[in-house]
Every structure is written in C-alpha cells, then in structure tokens.
C-alpha cells in the first residue's frame, strides 16, 4: 500500500512538472508539452528478507481480542478483585498500549525515501522500536511493582473513582 501511494505521489509530481513546464499553472489553456519524468522505481521494503514469513492477520486478530477483552476484564476485576486480577489487568493493559504505540511508530517512523528512491534515516526505526520496548517494559515493571508493594492497580482505580 505504501508503494502504491509513493507511485501516485510520483505521478502527481510528474503532472505538476508538466503543468509548470507548459505554463498551465499561469494560463487556463496550455499547449501540450512532453517533459520527461523520472522512471518510477520500487524501493525495497525495510524487511527485505524473503525467507521470513509473518502471518499478520493472526497478530491483528490477537490485538482485537485483547482490546475487546479489556471491555470485560475491567468490570470483572473491579467486581472480583484480588492480586491475580490486578496482574491480569496490568498485562492486558500494557499489551494493548504496546501494540497500539507500535502500530503508530511503524506507521509514522520509518526510513524515508529520498529523491533517488533509496531510503534515508534507516537508523530511526530500530531506535523507535527500542523506545517502544523500553516504555512497555518500564510500564509493566512499574505496574507490577505497584501491584506487589501497594494496594494494586484495581484498588487504585476504585480509590480514584470515589474521590
């Protein structure tokens, strides 16, 4: 899909060059002028290893199951309570947040194509991936620590709800 949008944008740039070269940006009717455009090339994806196959539909379904289960887990954990429910809610919440932020980072932080079609800033996605994992592990460790040493995340939510 990203390749298709790149091709469409390249086509728009070529049309814009045609209109500028022919003067149609300044006049309503322009003579037909042919301006050579750069050949469209498909750049390789970041993970170009053909031997690695992933089933993204299974991961997507798992994300939907966790997100939907949070709708039922929160009321059940508030009603039932206990340390096991605190850890269940903590795990589901951190997984949901991790997958959500991972999707946002993958959509908006990637190696940007340059004018020549090659990717630039290839160091950025691994750093962003490291930041996601650091935030997720820190959040999970902090919530588990709070569950273990204090009243637990569910009781915290109950206390915040009553004030």
JSON list of C-alpha atoms in Angstrom, two decimals:
[
{"chain": "A", "resi": 1, "resn": "UNK", "atom": "CA", "xyz": [0.00, 0.00, 0.00]},
{"chain": "A", "resi": 2, "resn": "UNK", "atom": "CA", "xyz": [2.87, 2.34, 0.81]},
{"chain": "A", "resi": 3, "resn": "UNK", "atom": "CA", "xyz": [4.41, 1.60, -2.57]},
{"chain": "A", "resi": 4, "resn": "UNK", "atom": "CA", "xyz": [1.14, 2.48, -4.30]},
{"chain": "A", "resi": 5, "resn": "UNK", "atom": "CA", "xyz": [0.92, 5.84, -2.54]},
{"chain": "A", "resi": 6, "resn": "UNK", "atom": "CA", "xyz": [4.54, 6.53, -3.48]},
{"chain": "A", "resi": 7, "resn": "UNK", "atom": "CA", "xyz": [3.74, 5.79, -7.14]},
{"chain": "A", "resi": 8, "resn": "UNK", "atom": "CA", "xyz": [0.67, 8.02, -7.03]},
{"chain": "A", "resi": 9, "resn": "UNK", "atom": "CA", "xyz": [2.63, 10.86, -5.44]},
{"chain": "A", "resi": 10, "resn": "UNK", "atom": "CA", "xyz": [5.40, 10.46, -8.02]},
{"chain": "A", "resi": 11, "resn": "UNK", "atom": "CA", "xyz": [2.77, 10.67, -10.76]},
{"chain": "A", "resi": 12, "resn": "UNK", "atom": "CA", "xyz": [1.39, 13.86, -9.21]},
{"chain": "A", "resi": 13, "resn": "UNK", "atom": "CA", "xyz": [4.89, 15.34, -9.15]},
{"chain": "A", "resi": 14, "resn": "UNK", "atom": "CA", "xyz": [5.31, 14.48, -12.85]},
{"chain": "A", "resi": 15, "resn": "UNK", "atom": "CA", "xyz": [1.98, 16.11, -13.69]},
{"chain": "A", "resi": 16, "resn": "UNK", "atom": "CA", "xyz": [3.00, 19.18, -11.71]},
{"chain": "A", "resi": 17, "resn": "UNK", "atom": "CA", "xyz": [6.27, 19.38, -13.68]},
{"chain": "A", "resi": 18, "resn": "UNK", "atom": "CA", "xyz": [4.28, 19.11, -16.92]},
{"chain": "A", "resi": 19, "resn": "UNK", "atom": "CA", "xyz": [1.98, 21.93, -15.87]},
{"chain": "A", "resi": 20, "resn": "UNK", "atom": "CA", "xyz": [4.88, 24.16, -14.79]},
{"chain": "A", "resi": 21, "resn": "UNK", "atom": "CA", "xyz": [6.83, 23.45, -17.99]},
{"chain": "A", "resi": 22, "resn": "UNK", "atom": "CA", "xyz": [3.84, 24.16, -20.17]},
{"chain": "A", "resi": 23, "resn": "UNK", "atom": "CA", "xyz": [2.78, 27.23, -18.22]},
{"chain": "A", "resi": 24, "resn": "UNK", "atom": "CA", "xyz": [-0.67, 25.84, -17.41]},
{"chain": "A", "resi": 25, "resn": "UNK", "atom": "CA", "xyz": [-0.33, 26.91, -13.82]},
{"chain": "A", "resi": 26, "resn": "UNK", "atom": "CA", "xyz": [-0.49, 30.50, -15.04]},
{"chain": "A", "resi": 27, "resn": "UNK", "atom": "CA", "xyz": [-2.86, 30.08, -18.00]},
{"chain": "A", "resi": 28, "resn": "UNK", "atom": "CA", "xyz": [-6.14, 28.25, -18.26]},
{"chain": "A", "resi": 29, "resn": "UNK", "atom": "CA", "xyz": [-5.37, 26.50, -21.56]},
{"chain": "A", "resi": 30, "resn": "UNK", "atom": "CA", "xyz": [-1.90, 25.25, -22.21]},
{"chain": "A", "resi": 31, "resn": "UNK", "atom": "CA", "xyz": [-0.28, 23.65, -25.22]},
{"chain": "A", "resi": 32, "resn": "UNK", "atom": "CA", "xyz": [0.64, 20.00, -24.83]},
{"chain": "A", "resi": 33, "resn": "UNK", "atom": "CA", "xyz": [4.27, 19.72, -23.89]},
{"chain": "A", "resi": 34, "resn": "UNK", "atom": "CA", "xyz": [6.06, 16.50, -23.07]},
{"chain": "A", "resi": 35, "resn": "UNK", "atom": "CA", "xyz": [8.52, 16.74, -20.23]},
{"chain": "A", "resi": 36, "resn": "UNK", "atom": "CA", "xyz": [10.42, 13.56, -19.37]},
{"chain": "A", "resi": 37, "resn": "UNK", "atom": "CA", "xyz": [9.70, 12.33, -15.88]},
{"chain": "A", "resi": 38, "resn": "UNK", "atom": "CA", "xyz": [11.89, 10.15, -13.77]},
{"chain": "A", "resi": 39, "resn": "UNK", "atom": "CA", "xyz": [11.21, 6.44, -14.14]},
{"chain": "A", "resi": 40, "resn": "UNK", "atom": "CA", "xyz": [9.28, 5.09, -11.20]},
{"chain": "A", "resi": 41, "resn": "UNK", "atom": "CA", "xyz": [11.24, 2.55, -9.22]},
{"chain": "A", "resi": 42, "resn": "UNK", "atom": "CA", "xyz": [10.01, 0.50, -6.33]},
{"chain": "A", "resi": 43, "resn": "UNK", "atom": "CA", "xyz": [12.32, 0.69, -3.37]},
{"chain": "A", "resi": 44, "resn": "UNK", "atom": "CA", "xyz": [12.85, -2.41, -1.27]},
{"chain": "A", "resi": 45, "resn": "UNK", "atom": "CA", "xyz": [10.89, -2.70, 1.96]},
{"chain": "A", "resi": 46, "resn": "UNK", "atom": "CA", "xyz": [12.81, -2.38, 5.23]},
{"chain": "A", "resi": 47, "resn": "UNK", "atom": "CA", "xyz": [12.48, -6.11, 5.94]},
{"chain": "A", "resi": 48, "resn": "UNK", "atom": "CA", "xyz": [13.53, -7.41, 2.55]},
{"chain": "A", "resi": 49, "resn": "UNK", "atom": "CA", "xyz": [14.49, -10.86, 3.84]},
{"chain": "A", "resi": 50, "resn": "UNK", "atom": "CA", "xyz": [12.31, -13.15, 1.72]},
{"chain": "A", "resi": 51, "resn": "UNK", "atom": "CA", "xyz": [12.82, -16.17, 3.99]},
{"chain": "A", "resi": 52, "resn": "UNK", "atom": "CA", "xyz": [10.96, -14.53, 6.89]},
{"chain": "A", "resi": 53, "resn": "UNK", "atom": "CA", "xyz": [7.20, -15.01, 6.60]},
{"chain": "A", "resi": 54, "resn": "UNK", "atom": "CA", "xyz": [4.77, -13.47, 9.10]},
{"chain": "A", "resi": 55, "resn": "UNK", "atom": "CA", "xyz": [1.06, -14.03, 9.41]},
{"chain": "A", "resi": 56, "resn": "UNK", "atom": "CA", "xyz": [-0.11, -10.51, 10.19]},
{"chain": "A", "resi": 57, "resn": "UNK", "atom": "CA", "xyz": [-3.78, -11.47, 10.24]},
{"chain": "A", "resi": 58, "resn": "UNK", "atom": "CA", "xyz": [-3.21, -13.65, 13.31]},
{"chain": "A", "resi": 59, "resn": "UNK", "atom": "CA", "xyz": [-1.46, -10.80, 15.09]},
{"chain": "A", "resi": 60, "resn": "UNK", "atom": "CA", "xyz": [-4.25, -8.40, 14.11]},
{"chain": "A", "resi": 61, "resn": "UNK", "atom": "CA", "xyz": [-6.87, -10.82, 15.46]},
{"chain": "A", "resi": 62, "resn": "UNK", "atom": "CA", "xyz": [-4.93, -11.19, 18.71]},
{"chain": "A", "resi": 63, "resn": "UNK", "atom": "CA", "xyz": [-4.78, -7.40, 19.07]},
{"chain": "A", "resi": 64, "resn": "UNK", "atom": "CA", "xyz": [-8.57, -7.19, 18.57]},
{"chain": "A", "resi": 65, "resn": "UNK", "atom": "CA", "xyz": [-9.16, -9.96, 21.13]},
{"chain": "A", "resi": 66, "resn": "UNK", "atom": "CA", "xyz": [-7.05, -8.20, 23.75]},
{"chain": "A", "resi": 67, "resn": "UNK", "atom": "CA", "xyz": [-8.70, -4.84, 23.05]},
{"chain": "A", "resi": 68, "resn": "UNK", "atom": "CA", "xyz": [-12.17, -6.37, 23.25]},
{"chain": "A", "resi": 69, "resn": "UNK", "atom": "CA", "xyz": [-11.31, -8.38, 26.35]},
{"chain": "A", "resi": 70, "resn": "UNK", "atom": "CA", "xyz": [-10.35, -5.17, 28.14]},
{"chain": "A", "resi": 71, "resn": "UNK", "atom": "CA", "xyz": [-14.02, -4.16, 27.97]},
{"chain": "A", "resi": 72, "resn": "UNK", "atom": "CA", "xyz": [-14.90, -7.22, 30.06]},
{"chain": "A", "resi": 73, "resn": "UNK", "atom": "CA", "xyz": [-11.74, -7.54, 32.14]},
{"chain": "A", "resi": 74, "resn": "UNK", "atom": "CA", "xyz": [-12.03, -4.13, 33.80]},
{"chain": "A", "resi": 75, "resn": "UNK", "atom": "CA", "xyz": [-15.54, -4.61, 35.26]},
{"chain": "A", "resi": 76, "resn": "UNK", "atom": "CA", "xyz": [-14.75, -8.21, 36.27]},
{"chain": "A", "resi": 77, "resn": "UNK", "atom": "CA", "xyz": [-11.53, -7.18, 38.02]},
{"chain": "A", "resi": 78, "resn": "UNK", "atom": "CA", "xyz": [-13.31, -4.35, 39.83]},
{"chain": "A", "resi": 79, "resn": "UNK", "atom": "CA", "xyz": [-16.05, -6.75, 40.97]},
{"chain": "A", "resi": 80, "resn": "UNK", "atom": "CA", "xyz": [-13.87, -9.78, 41.82]},
{"chain": "A", "resi": 81, "resn": "UNK", "atom": "CA", "xyz": [-10.66, -8.01, 42.89]},
{"chain": "A", "resi": 82, "resn": "UNK", "atom": "CA", "xyz": [-7.52, -9.68, 44.15]},
{"chain": "A", "resi": 83, "resn": "UNK", "atom": "CA", "xyz": [-3.88, -9.83, 43.09]},
{"chain": "A", "resi": 84, "resn": "UNK", "atom": "CA", "xyz": [-4.47, -12.25, 40.21]},
{"chain": "A", "resi": 85, "resn": "UNK", "atom": "CA", "xyz": [-6.98, -9.85, 38.65]},
{"chain": "A", "resi": 86, "resn": "UNK", "atom": "CA", "xyz": [-4.57, -6.95, 39.16]},
{"chain": "A", "resi": 87, "resn": "UNK", "atom": "CA", "xyz": [-1.86, -8.77, 37.22]},
{"chain": "A", "resi": 88, "resn": "UNK", "atom": "CA", "xyz": [-4.33, -9.88, 34.53]},
{"chain": "A", "resi": 89, "resn": "UNK", "atom": "CA", "xyz": [-5.50, -6.31, 34.01]},
{"chain": "A", "resi": 90, "resn": "UNK", "atom": "CA", "xyz": [-1.92, -4.99, 34.09]},
{"chain": "A", "resi": 91, "resn": "UNK", "atom": "CA", "xyz": [-0.81, -7.48, 31.45]},
{"chain": "A", "resi": 92, "resn": "UNK", "atom": "CA", "xyz": [-3.77, -6.79, 29.15]},
{"chain": "A", "resi": 93, "resn": "UNK", "atom": "CA", "xyz": [-3.40, -3.03, 29.54]},
{"chain": "A", "resi": 94, "resn": "UNK", "atom": "CA", "xyz": [0.34, -2.97, 28.81]},
{"chain": "A", "resi": 95, "resn": "UNK", "atom": "CA", "xyz": [-0.05, -5.35, 25.84]},
{"chain": "A", "resi": 96, "resn": "UNK", "atom": "CA", "xyz": [-2.80, -3.16, 24.41]},
{"chain": "A", "resi": 97, "resn": "UNK", "atom": "CA", "xyz": [-0.74, 0.01, 24.87]},
{"chain": "A", "resi": 98, "resn": "UNK", "atom": "CA", "xyz": [2.41, -1.63, 23.45]},
{"chain": "A", "resi": 99, "resn": "UNK", "atom": "CA", "xyz": [0.69, -2.87, 20.30]},
{"chain": "A", "resi": 100, "resn": "UNK", "atom": "CA", "xyz": [-1.07, 0.47, 19.82]},
{"chain": "A", "resi": 101, "resn": "UNK", "atom": "CA", "xyz": [2.11, 2.52, 20.12]},
{"chain": "A", "resi": 102, "resn": "UNK", "atom": "CA", "xyz": [4.00, 0.01, 18.00]},
{"chain": "A", "resi": 103, "resn": "UNK", "atom": "CA", "xyz": [1.43, 0.50, 15.22]},
{"chain": "A", "resi": 104, "resn": "UNK", "atom": "CA", "xyz": [1.71, 4.27, 15.47]},
{"chain": "A", "resi": 105, "resn": "UNK", "atom": "CA", "xyz": [5.51, 4.18, 15.42]},
{"chain": "A", "resi": 106, "resn": "UNK", "atom": "CA", "xyz": [5.58, 1.78, 12.45]},
{"chain": "A", "resi": 107, "resn": "UNK", "atom": "CA", "xyz": [3.16, 3.97, 10.51]},
{"chain": "A", "resi": 108, "resn": "UNK", "atom": "CA", "xyz": [4.95, 7.27, 11.11]},
{"chain": "A", "resi": 109, "resn": "UNK", "atom": "CA", "xyz": [8.58, 6.44, 11.86]},
{"chain": "A", "resi": 110, "resn": "UNK", "atom": "CA", "xyz": [10.28, 4.58, 9.05]},
{"chain": "A", "resi": 111, "resn": "UNK", "atom": "CA", "xyz": [13.12, 5.04, 6.62]},
{"chain": "A", "resi": 112, "resn": "UNK", "atom": "CA", "xyz": [12.04, 7.89, 4.37]},
{"chain": "A", "resi": 113, "resn": "UNK", "atom": "CA", "xyz": [12.56, 7.55, 0.61]},
{"chain": "A", "resi": 114, "resn": "UNK", "atom": "CA", "xyz": [14.86, 10.14, -0.88]},
{"chain": "A", "resi": 115, "resn": "UNK", "atom": "CA", "xyz": [14.69, 11.72, -4.31]},
{"chain": "A", "resi": 116, "resn": "UNK", "atom": "CA", "xyz": [16.65, 8.83, -5.78]},
{"chain": "A", "resi": 117, "resn": "UNK", "atom": "CA", "xyz": [14.31, 6.21, -4.36]},
{"chain": "A", "resi": 118, "resn": "UNK", "atom": "CA", "xyz": [16.75, 5.00, -1.74]},
{"chain": "A", "resi": 119, "resn": "UNK", "atom": "CA", "xyz": [15.77, 5.02, 1.91]},
{"chain": "A", "resi": 120, "resn": "UNK", "atom": "CA", "xyz": [17.29, 7.54, 4.27]},
{"chain": "A", "resi": 121, "resn": "UNK", "atom": "CA", "xyz": [17.35, 7.59, 8.07]},
{"chain": "A", "resi": 122, "resn": "UNK", "atom": "CA", "xyz": [17.48, 3.81, 8.34]},
{"chain": "A", "resi": 123, "resn": "UNK", "atom": "CA", "xyz": [18.75, 4.18, 11.89]},
{"chain": "A", "resi": 124, "resn": "UNK", "atom": "CA", "xyz": [15.43, 5.68, 13.04]},
{"chain": "A", "resi": 125, "resn": "UNK", "atom": "CA", "xyz": [13.13, 2.57, 13.06]},
{"chain": "A", "resi": 126, "resn": "UNK", "atom": "CA", "xyz": [15.40, 0.45, 15.29]},
{"chain": "A", "resi": 127, "resn": "UNK", "atom": "CA", "xyz": [15.72, 3.31, 17.77]},
{"chain": "A", "resi": 128, "resn": "UNK", "atom": "CA", "xyz": [11.94, 3.84, 17.77]},
{"chain": "A", "resi": 129, "resn": "UNK", "atom": "CA", "xyz": [11.43, 0.10, 18.28]},
{"chain": "A", "resi": 130, "resn": "UNK", "atom": "CA", "xyz": [13.84, 0.21, 21.23]},
{"chain": "A", "resi": 131, "resn": "UNK", "atom": "CA", "xyz": [11.95, 3.16, 22.72]},
{"chain": "A", "resi": 132, "resn": "UNK", "atom": "CA", "xyz": [8.64, 1.25, 22.41]},
{"chain": "A", "resi": 133, "resn": "UNK", "atom": "CA", "xyz": [10.05, -1.79, 24.18]},
{"chain": "A", "resi": 134, "resn": "UNK", "atom": "CA", "xyz": [11.70, 0.34, 26.87]},
{"chain": "A", "resi": 135, "resn": "UNK", "atom": "CA", "xyz": [8.44, 2.16, 27.58]},
{"chain": "A", "resi": 136, "resn": "UNK", "atom": "CA", "xyz": [6.41, -1.07, 27.63]},
{"chain": "A", "resi": 137, "resn": "UNK", "atom": "CA", "xyz": [8.84, -2.94, 29.88]},
{"chain": "A", "resi": 138, "resn": "UNK", "atom": "CA", "xyz": [9.13, 0.05, 32.23]},
{"chain": "A", "resi": 139, "resn": "UNK", "atom": "CA", "xyz": [5.34, 0.44, 32.41]},
{"chain": "A", "resi": 140, "resn": "UNK", "atom": "CA", "xyz": [4.81, -3.27, 33.03]},
{"chain": "A", "resi": 141, "resn": "UNK", "atom": "CA", "xyz": [7.54, -3.40, 35.69]},
{"chain": "A", "resi": 142, "resn": "UNK", "atom": "CA", "xyz": [6.18, -0.27, 37.39]},
{"chain": "A", "resi": 143, "resn": "UNK", "atom": "CA", "xyz": [2.61, -1.56, 37.46]},
{"chain": "A", "resi": 144, "resn": "UNK", "atom": "CA", "xyz": [3.72, -4.99, 38.70]},
{"chain": "A", "resi": 145, "resn": "UNK", "atom": "CA", "xyz": [5.79, -3.30, 41.40]},
{"chain": "A", "resi": 146, "resn": "UNK", "atom": "CA", "xyz": [2.77, -1.21, 42.39]},
{"chain": "A", "resi": 147, "resn": "UNK", "atom": "CA", "xyz": [0.57, -4.32, 42.45]},
{"chain": "A", "resi": 148, "resn": "UNK", "atom": "CA", "xyz": [3.08, -6.13, 44.65]},
{"chain": "A", "resi": 149, "resn": "UNK", "atom": "CA", "xyz": [4.04, -3.38, 47.11]},
{"chain": "A", "resi": 150, "resn": "UNK", "atom": "CA", "xyz": [0.89, -1.27, 47.33]},
{"chain": "A", "resi": 151, "resn": "UNK", "atom": "CA", "xyz": [-2.89, -1.68, 47.04]},
{"chain": "A", "resi": 152, "resn": "UNK", "atom": "CA", "xyz": [-2.91, -2.82, 43.41]},
{"chain": "A", "resi": 153, "resn": "UNK", "atom": "CA", "xyz": [-3.99, -1.09, 40.23]},
{"chain": "A", "resi": 154, "resn": "UNK", "atom": "CA", "xyz": [-7.67, -2.01, 40.56]},
{"chain": "A", "resi": 155, "resn": "UNK", "atom": "CA", "xyz": [-7.91, -0.68, 44.12]},
{"chain": "A", "resi": 156, "resn": "UNK", "atom": "CA", "xyz": [-6.14, 2.48, 42.91]},
{"chain": "A", "resi": 157, "resn": "UNK", "atom": "CA", "xyz": [-8.82, 2.89, 40.25]},
{"chain": "A", "resi": 158, "resn": "UNK", "atom": "CA", "xyz": [-11.53, 2.31, 42.88]},
{"chain": "A", "resi": 159, "resn": "UNK", "atom": "CA", "xyz": [-9.99, 4.92, 45.20]},
{"chain": "A", "resi": 160, "resn": "UNK", "atom": "CA", "xyz": [-9.63, 7.43, 42.37]},
{"chain": "A", "resi": 161, "resn": "UNK", "atom": "CA", "xyz": [-13.24, 6.79, 41.34]},
{"chain": "A", "resi": 162, "resn": "UNK", "atom": "CA", "xyz": [-14.58, 7.53, 44.84]},
{"chain": "A", "resi": 163, "resn": "UNK", "atom": "CA", "xyz": [-12.73, 10.85, 45.25]}
]
